């Protein structure tokens, strides 16, 4: 059984985590550290140019930040598109508390910390994945406009580097900020195709890889860049439209999956209200712990199977 001291300790840990979430982020300190390593003063760097100094390299990050990256966090995502730290801590602490209570009630006090760790880690990974998917979805929606802007600039006679710089100033965030970072890398000597490829590696959006290959081939072999960009813009628009169409087609499947996942919990709550003695057997029977563990395993397998089927159907 969960004892009062254990609950008090868990509550204290949650309060400490919430207090840590209220501390200002390390973004400004990371920028100052990065600027110092480059031998420049942060006051000499324009505000828009500070985005290229936003993140430390993987070797320079502290251990706790490396652990977050291992759990699925993308440190390249700007803070404006991340989950609020306090909300993230509350969600993870809530999931850890529920996991600790559920495992502790069934398997005793020794198993409670393990349940808290598993539930909290799962919630953290889910939030990081959701954060990354939402950010990439915004980039993908704005990508056709970005390539069209490059195409129009090239047709007017501007070089590709100027066309890329115009994306950073003309398009809204987050695409504007990402291409602004690309233009900053080009300004310090990075080849433009390598800089765009770095953008692809940060976001893993295949269309950025297409753009990098297109610009790189044109720079090495020459050719009609305008025609190539026009074909690429048309291809990207079709791919974005296909993604939207597939999501609309699979909306019924995703709704059915949500109903199937939530139905057992809804029915259990209704039975607890209407027939509490009947449902009580699930918690008081000697074999209740094994049945609950079996339920969790089967439910997890079902959720993973449904998500895998939907992911394969929406893969473009």
Tab-separated table of C-alpha atoms in Angstrom:
chain	number	residue	atom	x	y	z
A	1	UNK	CA	0.000	0.000	0.000
A	2	UNK	CA	1.057	3.578	-0.625
A	3	UNK	CA	1.933	5.178	2.704
A	4	UNK	CA	1.540	8.798	3.707
A	5	UNK	CA	5.318	9.492	3.773
A	6	UNK	CA	5.627	8.180	0.213
A	7	UNK	CA	2.834	10.457	-0.997
A	8	UNK	CA	4.366	13.429	0.815
A	9	UNK	CA	7.742	12.676	-0.777
A	10	UNK	CA	6.191	12.442	-4.228
A	11	UNK	CA	4.384	15.737	-3.712
A	12	UNK	CA	7.665	17.363	-2.614
A	13	UNK	CA	9.429	16.112	-5.739
A	14	UNK	CA	6.641	17.519	-7.932
A	15	UNK	CA	6.888	20.901	-6.212
A	16	UNK	CA	10.656	20.970	-6.726
A	17	UNK	CA	10.239	20.129	-10.408
A	18	UNK	CA	7.601	22.835	-10.802
A	19	UNK	CA	9.906	25.354	-9.105
A	20	UNK	CA	12.759	24.407	-11.438
A	21	UNK	CA	10.446	24.923	-14.408
A	22	UNK	CA	9.895	28.522	-13.355
A	23	UNK	CA	13.629	29.309	-13.493
A	24	UNK	CA	14.529	31.237	-16.687
A	25	UNK	CA	15.766	29.009	-19.490
A	26	UNK	CA	19.418	28.509	-20.366
A	27	UNK	CA	18.931	29.907	-23.901
A	28	UNK	CA	20.594	33.266	-23.210
A	29	UNK	CA	23.443	31.653	-21.283
A	30	UNK	CA	23.976	29.158	-24.117
A	31	UNK	CA	24.100	32.028	-26.617
A	32	UNK	CA	26.676	33.885	-24.508
A	33	UNK	CA	28.759	30.745	-24.098
A	34	UNK	CA	28.659	30.022	-27.820
A	35	UNK	CA	29.562	33.619	-28.661
A	36	UNK	CA	32.504	33.507	-26.240
A	37	UNK	CA	33.792	30.330	-27.890
A	38	UNK	CA	33.640	32.087	-31.262
A	39	UNK	CA	35.559	35.046	-29.857
A	40	UNK	CA	32.794	37.633	-30.225
A	41	UNK	CA	30.707	39.649	-27.804
A	42	UNK	CA	26.993	38.939	-27.588
A	43	UNK	CA	26.303	42.677	-27.690
A	44	UNK	CA	27.938	42.849	-31.126
A	45	UNK	CA	25.614	40.198	-32.568
A	46	UNK	CA	22.334	41.455	-34.069
A	47	UNK	CA	19.180	40.013	-32.544
A	48	UNK	CA	18.172	38.189	-35.734
A	49	UNK	CA	21.676	36.770	-36.117
A	50	UNK	CA	21.595	35.250	-32.623
A	51	UNK	CA	19.454	32.389	-33.905
A	52	UNK	CA	22.527	30.750	-35.448
A	53	UNK	CA	24.079	30.729	-31.950
A	54	UNK	CA	20.915	29.327	-30.390
A	55	UNK	CA	22.169	25.831	-29.744
A	56	UNK	CA	25.399	24.343	-28.512
A	57	UNK	CA	26.902	21.399	-30.343
A	58	UNK	CA	26.188	17.876	-29.116
A	59	UNK	CA	29.594	17.698	-27.406
A	60	UNK	CA	29.088	21.033	-25.620
A	61	UNK	CA	25.678	20.233	-24.154
A	62	UNK	CA	25.465	19.295	-20.459
A	63	UNK	CA	24.624	15.734	-19.468
A	64	UNK	CA	20.996	16.488	-18.579
A	65	UNK	CA	20.443	18.067	-21.996
A	66	UNK	CA	21.982	15.033	-23.711
A	67	UNK	CA	19.547	12.859	-21.757
A	68	UNK	CA	16.600	14.909	-23.025
A	69	UNK	CA	17.873	14.557	-26.600
A	70	UNK	CA	18.093	10.789	-26.088
A	71	UNK	CA	14.440	10.812	-25.013
A	72	UNK	CA	13.406	12.512	-28.259
A	73	UNK	CA	13.777	16.242	-27.677
A	74	UNK	CA	14.900	18.274	-30.675
A	75	UNK	CA	17.055	21.100	-29.265
A	76	UNK	CA	16.959	22.872	-32.637
A	77	UNK	CA	13.287	23.809	-32.197
A	78	UNK	CA	12.930	27.461	-31.125
A	79	UNK	CA	11.558	27.996	-27.649
A	80	UNK	CA	8.431	29.690	-29.022
A	81	UNK	CA	7.349	26.330	-30.477
A	82	UNK	CA	8.172	24.198	-27.456
A	83	UNK	CA	5.834	23.114	-24.715
A	84	UNK	CA	5.860	25.519	-21.766
A	85	UNK	CA	8.302	24.145	-19.152
A	86	UNK	CA	5.765	24.389	-16.318
A	87	UNK	CA	3.126	22.558	-18.353
A	88	UNK	CA	5.648	19.896	-19.342
A	89	UNK	CA	6.686	19.351	-15.729
A	90	UNK	CA	3.072	19.137	-14.553
A	91	UNK	CA	2.174	16.588	-17.245
A	92	UNK	CA	5.212	14.421	-16.517
A	93	UNK	CA	4.734	14.703	-12.740
A	94	UNK	CA	1.048	13.834	-13.077
A	95	UNK	CA	1.817	10.781	-15.209
A	96	UNK	CA	4.538	9.715	-12.767
A	97	UNK	CA	2.143	10.113	-9.846
A	98	UNK	CA	-0.536	8.012	-11.523
A	99	UNK	CA	2.006	5.336	-12.454
A	100	UNK	CA	3.377	5.261	-8.920
A	101	UNK	CA	-0.095	4.927	-7.419
A	102	UNK	CA	-1.244	2.238	-9.859
A	103	UNK	CA	1.859	0.076	-9.522
A	104	UNK	CA	2.128	0.647	-5.774
A	105	UNK	CA	-1.470	-0.393	-5.169
A	106	UNK	CA	-1.024	-3.656	-7.050
A	107	UNK	CA	2.578	-4.658	-6.446
A	108	UNK	CA	3.450	-2.882	-3.221
A	109	UNK	CA	5.709	-0.047	-2.271
A	110	UNK	CA	8.946	-1.399	-3.866
A	111	UNK	CA	7.437	-1.294	-7.362
A	112	UNK	CA	6.013	2.232	-7.038
A	113	UNK	CA	9.192	4.108	-8.089
A	114	UNK	CA	9.535	1.901	-11.173
A	115	UNK	CA	5.955	2.682	-12.185
A	116	UNK	CA	6.599	6.396	-11.692
A	117	UNK	CA	9.746	6.282	-13.850
A	118	UNK	CA	8.059	4.346	-16.672
A	119	UNK	CA	4.953	6.530	-16.729
A	120	UNK	CA	6.899	9.794	-16.473
A	121	UNK	CA	9.360	8.790	-19.186
A	122	UNK	CA	6.551	7.724	-21.498
A	123	UNK	CA	4.739	11.028	-21.011
A	124	UNK	CA	7.953	12.977	-21.643
A	125	UNK	CA	8.686	11.086	-24.863
A	126	UNK	CA	5.111	11.621	-26.042
A	127	UNK	CA	5.298	15.370	-25.447
A	128	UNK	CA	8.659	15.645	-27.240
A	129	UNK	CA	7.300	13.720	-30.212
A	130	UNK	CA	4.171	15.876	-30.324
A	131	UNK	CA	6.306	19.014	-30.136
A	132	UNK	CA	8.491	17.866	-33.029
A	133	UNK	CA	5.553	16.805	-35.218
A	134	UNK	CA	3.728	20.105	-34.720
A	135	UNK	CA	6.828	22.119	-35.612
A	136	UNK	CA	7.553	20.073	-38.737
A	137	UNK	CA	3.911	20.358	-39.815
A	138	UNK	CA	4.182	24.159	-39.737
A	139	UNK	CA	7.391	24.049	-41.777
A	140	UNK	CA	5.854	21.711	-44.332
A	141	UNK	CA	2.802	23.923	-44.801
A	142	UNK	CA	4.981	26.958	-45.557
A	143	UNK	CA	7.498	25.149	-47.755
A	144	UNK	CA	5.643	25.580	-51.105
A	145	UNK	CA	5.514	29.344	-50.561
A	146	UNK	CA	9.238	29.357	-49.740
A	147	UNK	CA	10.212	27.550	-52.938
A	148	UNK	CA	7.868	29.740	-54.986
A	149	UNK	CA	9.537	32.816	-53.508
A	150	UNK	CA	12.959	31.465	-54.504
A	151	UNK	CA	11.645	30.741	-57.998
A	152	UNK	CA	10.294	34.258	-58.463
A	153	UNK	CA	13.519	35.801	-57.164
A	154	UNK	CA	15.666	33.702	-59.517
A	155	UNK	CA	13.448	34.596	-62.467
A	156	UNK	CA	14.043	38.279	-61.758
A	157	UNK	CA	17.793	37.708	-61.966
A	158	UNK	CA	18.736	37.478	-58.285
A	159	UNK	CA	21.325	34.873	-57.234
A	160	UNK	CA	20.201	31.908	-55.170
A	161	UNK	CA	21.837	33.252	-52.023
A	162	UNK	CA	19.817	36.451	-52.239
A	163	UNK	CA	16.680	34.438	-52.920
A	164	UNK	CA	17.300	32.375	-49.784
A	165	UNK	CA	17.900	35.553	-47.792
A	166	UNK	CA	14.564	36.929	-49.014
A	167	UNK	CA	12.789	33.900	-47.524
A	168	UNK	CA	14.187	34.786	-44.109
A	169	UNK	CA	12.823	38.319	-44.339
A	170	UNK	CA	9.561	37.799	-46.235
A	171	UNK	CA	8.051	34.611	-44.860
A	172	UNK	CA	6.659	34.310	-41.310
A	173	UNK	CA	8.047	32.038	-38.628
A	174	UNK	CA	9.062	29.292	-38.370
A	175	UNK	CA	10.186	29.014	-42.022
A	176	UNK	CA	11.496	32.579	-42.033
A	177	UNK	CA	13.670	31.919	-39.003
A	178	UNK	CA	15.063	28.664	-40.379
A	179	UNK	CA	16.035	30.197	-43.728
A	180	UNK	CA	17.411	33.220	-41.920
A	181	UNK	CA	19.740	30.793	-40.171
A	182	UNK	CA	20.634	29.277	-43.559
A	183	UNK	CA	21.562	32.708	-44.945
A	184	UNK	CA	23.691	33.394	-41.848
A	185	UNK	CA	25.622	30.158	-42.403
A	186	UNK	CA	26.155	31.097	-46.048
A	187	UNK	CA	27.413	34.521	-44.946
A	188	UNK	CA	30.209	32.938	-42.890
A	189	UNK	CA	31.369	30.708	-45.747
A	190	UNK	CA	29.218	27.548	-45.634
A	191	UNK	CA	28.195	26.406	-49.160
A	192	UNK	CA	24.536	27.068	-49.750
A	193	UNK	CA	23.696	23.449	-50.576
A	194	UNK	CA	25.424	22.283	-47.379
A	195	UNK	CA	23.548	24.897	-45.367
A	196	UNK	CA	20.199	23.744	-46.786
A	197	UNK	CA	21.232	20.151	-46.107
A	198	UNK	CA	21.887	21.141	-42.488
A	199	UNK	CA	18.317	22.421	-42.410
A	200	UNK	CA	17.153	19.018	-43.618
A	201	UNK	CA	19.171	17.274	-40.904
A	202	UNK	CA	17.645	19.539	-38.249
A	203	UNK	CA	14.067	18.878	-39.327
A	204	UNK	CA	14.244	15.605	-41.338
A	205	UNK	CA	11.774	17.040	-43.875
A	206	UNK	CA	12.544	15.335	-47.175
A	207	UNK	CA	11.579	18.357	-49.259
A	208	UNK	CA	14.519	20.297	-47.839
A	209	UNK	CA	16.806	17.491	-49.035
A	210	UNK	CA	15.301	17.853	-52.531
A	211	UNK	CA	16.013	21.576	-52.474
A	212	UNK	CA	19.591	21.044	-51.266
A	213	UNK	CA	20.295	18.490	-54.001
A	214	UNK	CA	18.730	20.741	-56.643
A	215	UNK	CA	20.806	23.770	-55.669
A	216	UNK	CA	23.974	21.676	-55.293
A	217	UNK	CA	23.640	20.040	-58.714
A	218	UNK	CA	22.985	23.379	-60.372
A	219	UNK	CA	26.057	24.891	-58.715
A	220	UNK	CA	28.294	21.999	-59.849
A	221	UNK	CA	26.884	21.099	-63.265
A	222	UNK	CA	25.010	24.243	-64.277
A	223	UNK	CA	21.743	24.105	-66.172
A	224	UNK	CA	18.401	25.861	-66.103
A	225	UNK	CA	17.794	26.500	-62.411
A	226	UNK	CA	14.470	28.214	-63.068
A	227	UNK	CA	12.961	25.162	-64.749
A	228	UNK	CA	14.335	22.856	-62.064
A	229	UNK	CA	12.906	25.012	-59.265
A	230	UNK	CA	9.546	25.190	-61.058
A	231	UNK	CA	9.391	21.390	-61.231
A	232	UNK	CA	10.452	21.129	-57.593
A	233	UNK	CA	7.818	23.671	-56.491
A	234	UNK	CA	5.143	21.706	-58.341
A	235	UNK	CA	6.349	18.447	-56.779
A	236	UNK	CA	6.373	19.916	-53.280
A	237	UNK	CA	2.864	21.358	-53.662
A	238	UNK	CA	1.580	17.963	-54.762
A	239	UNK	CA	3.299	16.232	-51.841
A	240	UNK	CA	1.868	18.707	-49.334
A	241	UNK	CA	-1.588	18.337	-50.871
A	242	UNK	CA	-1.245	14.555	-50.730
A	243	UNK	CA	-0.350	14.685	-47.023
A	244	UNK	CA	-3.470	16.754	-46.319
A	245	UNK	CA	-5.594	14.401	-48.426
A	246	UNK	CA	-4.272	11.297	-46.693
A	247	UNK	CA	-4.921	12.819	-43.281
A	248	UNK	CA	-8.482	13.584	-44.315
A	249	UNK	CA	-8.979	10.055	-45.627
A	250	UNK	CA	-7.616	8.492	-42.447
A	251	UNK	CA	-9.596	10.798	-40.163
A	252	UNK	CA	-12.245	8.081	-39.775
A	253	UNK	CA	-9.619	5.509	-38.821
A	254	UNK	CA	-8.048	7.852	-36.267
A	255	UNK	CA	-11.464	8.633	-34.778
A	256	UNK	CA	-12.281	4.928	-34.568
A	257	UNK	CA	-8.922	4.313	-32.887
A	258	UNK	CA	-9.621	7.006	-30.293
A	259	UNK	CA	-13.041	5.490	-29.570
A	260	UNK	CA	-11.620	1.972	-29.237
A	261	UNK	CA	-8.898	3.172	-26.891
A	262	UNK	CA	-11.187	5.270	-24.710
A	263	UNK	CA	-14.187	2.907	-24.640
A	264	UNK	CA	-12.839	0.522	-21.931
A	265	UNK	CA	-12.115	3.435	-19.601
A	266	UNK	CA	-15.517	5.059	-20.200
A	267	UNK	CA	-17.338	1.770	-19.601
A	268	UNK	CA	-15.305	1.148	-16.441
A	269	UNK	CA	-16.204	4.572	-15.059
A	270	UNK	CA	-19.887	4.030	-15.815
A	271	UNK	CA	-19.843	0.638	-14.131
A	272	UNK	CA	-18.082	2.100	-11.096
A	273	UNK	CA	-20.968	4.561	-10.762
A	274	UNK	CA	-23.793	2.146	-11.547
A	275	UNK	CA	-22.446	-1.123	-10.080
A	276	UNK	CA	-19.488	-0.354	-7.774
A	277	UNK	CA	-19.575	-3.816	-6.186
A	278	UNK	CA	-19.324	-5.498	-9.589
A	279	UNK	CA	-16.301	-3.445	-10.671
A	280	UNK	CA	-14.724	-3.684	-7.223
A	281	UNK	CA	-13.733	-7.273	-7.980
A	282	UNK	CA	-11.157	-5.896	-10.419
A	283	UNK	CA	-9.331	-4.326	-7.484
A	284	UNK	CA	-10.003	-6.699	-4.585
A	285	UNK	CA	-9.818	-10.162	-6.179
A	286	UNK	CA	-6.584	-12.067	-5.435
A	287	UNK	CA	-5.827	-12.289	-9.170
A	288	UNK	CA	-6.720	-8.660	-9.840
A	289	UNK	CA	-3.069	-7.573	-10.125
A	290	UNK	CA	-2.326	-10.078	-12.879
A	291	UNK	CA	-5.483	-9.162	-14.776
A	292	UNK	CA	-4.674	-5.464	-14.575
A	293	UNK	CA	-1.139	-6.093	-15.799
A	294	UNK	CA	-2.535	-8.150	-18.681
A	295	UNK	CA	-4.942	-5.324	-19.501
A	296	UNK	CA	-2.102	-2.789	-19.613
A	297	UNK	CA	0.008	-5.046	-21.852
A	298	UNK	CA	-2.836	-5.790	-24.275
A	299	UNK	CA	-3.932	-2.146	-24.376
A	300	UNK	CA	-0.367	-1.028	-25.075
A	301	UNK	CA	-0.014	-3.566	-27.877
A	302	UNK	CA	-3.332	-2.447	-29.338
A	303	UNK	CA	-2.378	1.249	-29.263
A	304	UNK	CA	1.003	0.549	-30.874
A	305	UNK	CA	-0.626	-1.585	-33.568
A	306	UNK	CA	-3.225	1.049	-34.393
A	307	UNK	CA	-0.616	3.816	-34.499
A	308	UNK	CA	1.616	1.696	-36.751
A	309	UNK	CA	-1.223	1.017	-39.203
A	310	UNK	CA	-2.191	4.686	-39.348
A	311	UNK	CA	1.449	5.772	-39.722
A	312	UNK	CA	1.924	3.390	-42.662
A	313	UNK	CA	-1.255	4.667	-44.281
A	314	UNK	CA	-0.165	8.309	-43.954
A	315	UNK	CA	3.440	7.749	-45.007
A	316	UNK	CA	4.003	9.657	-48.236
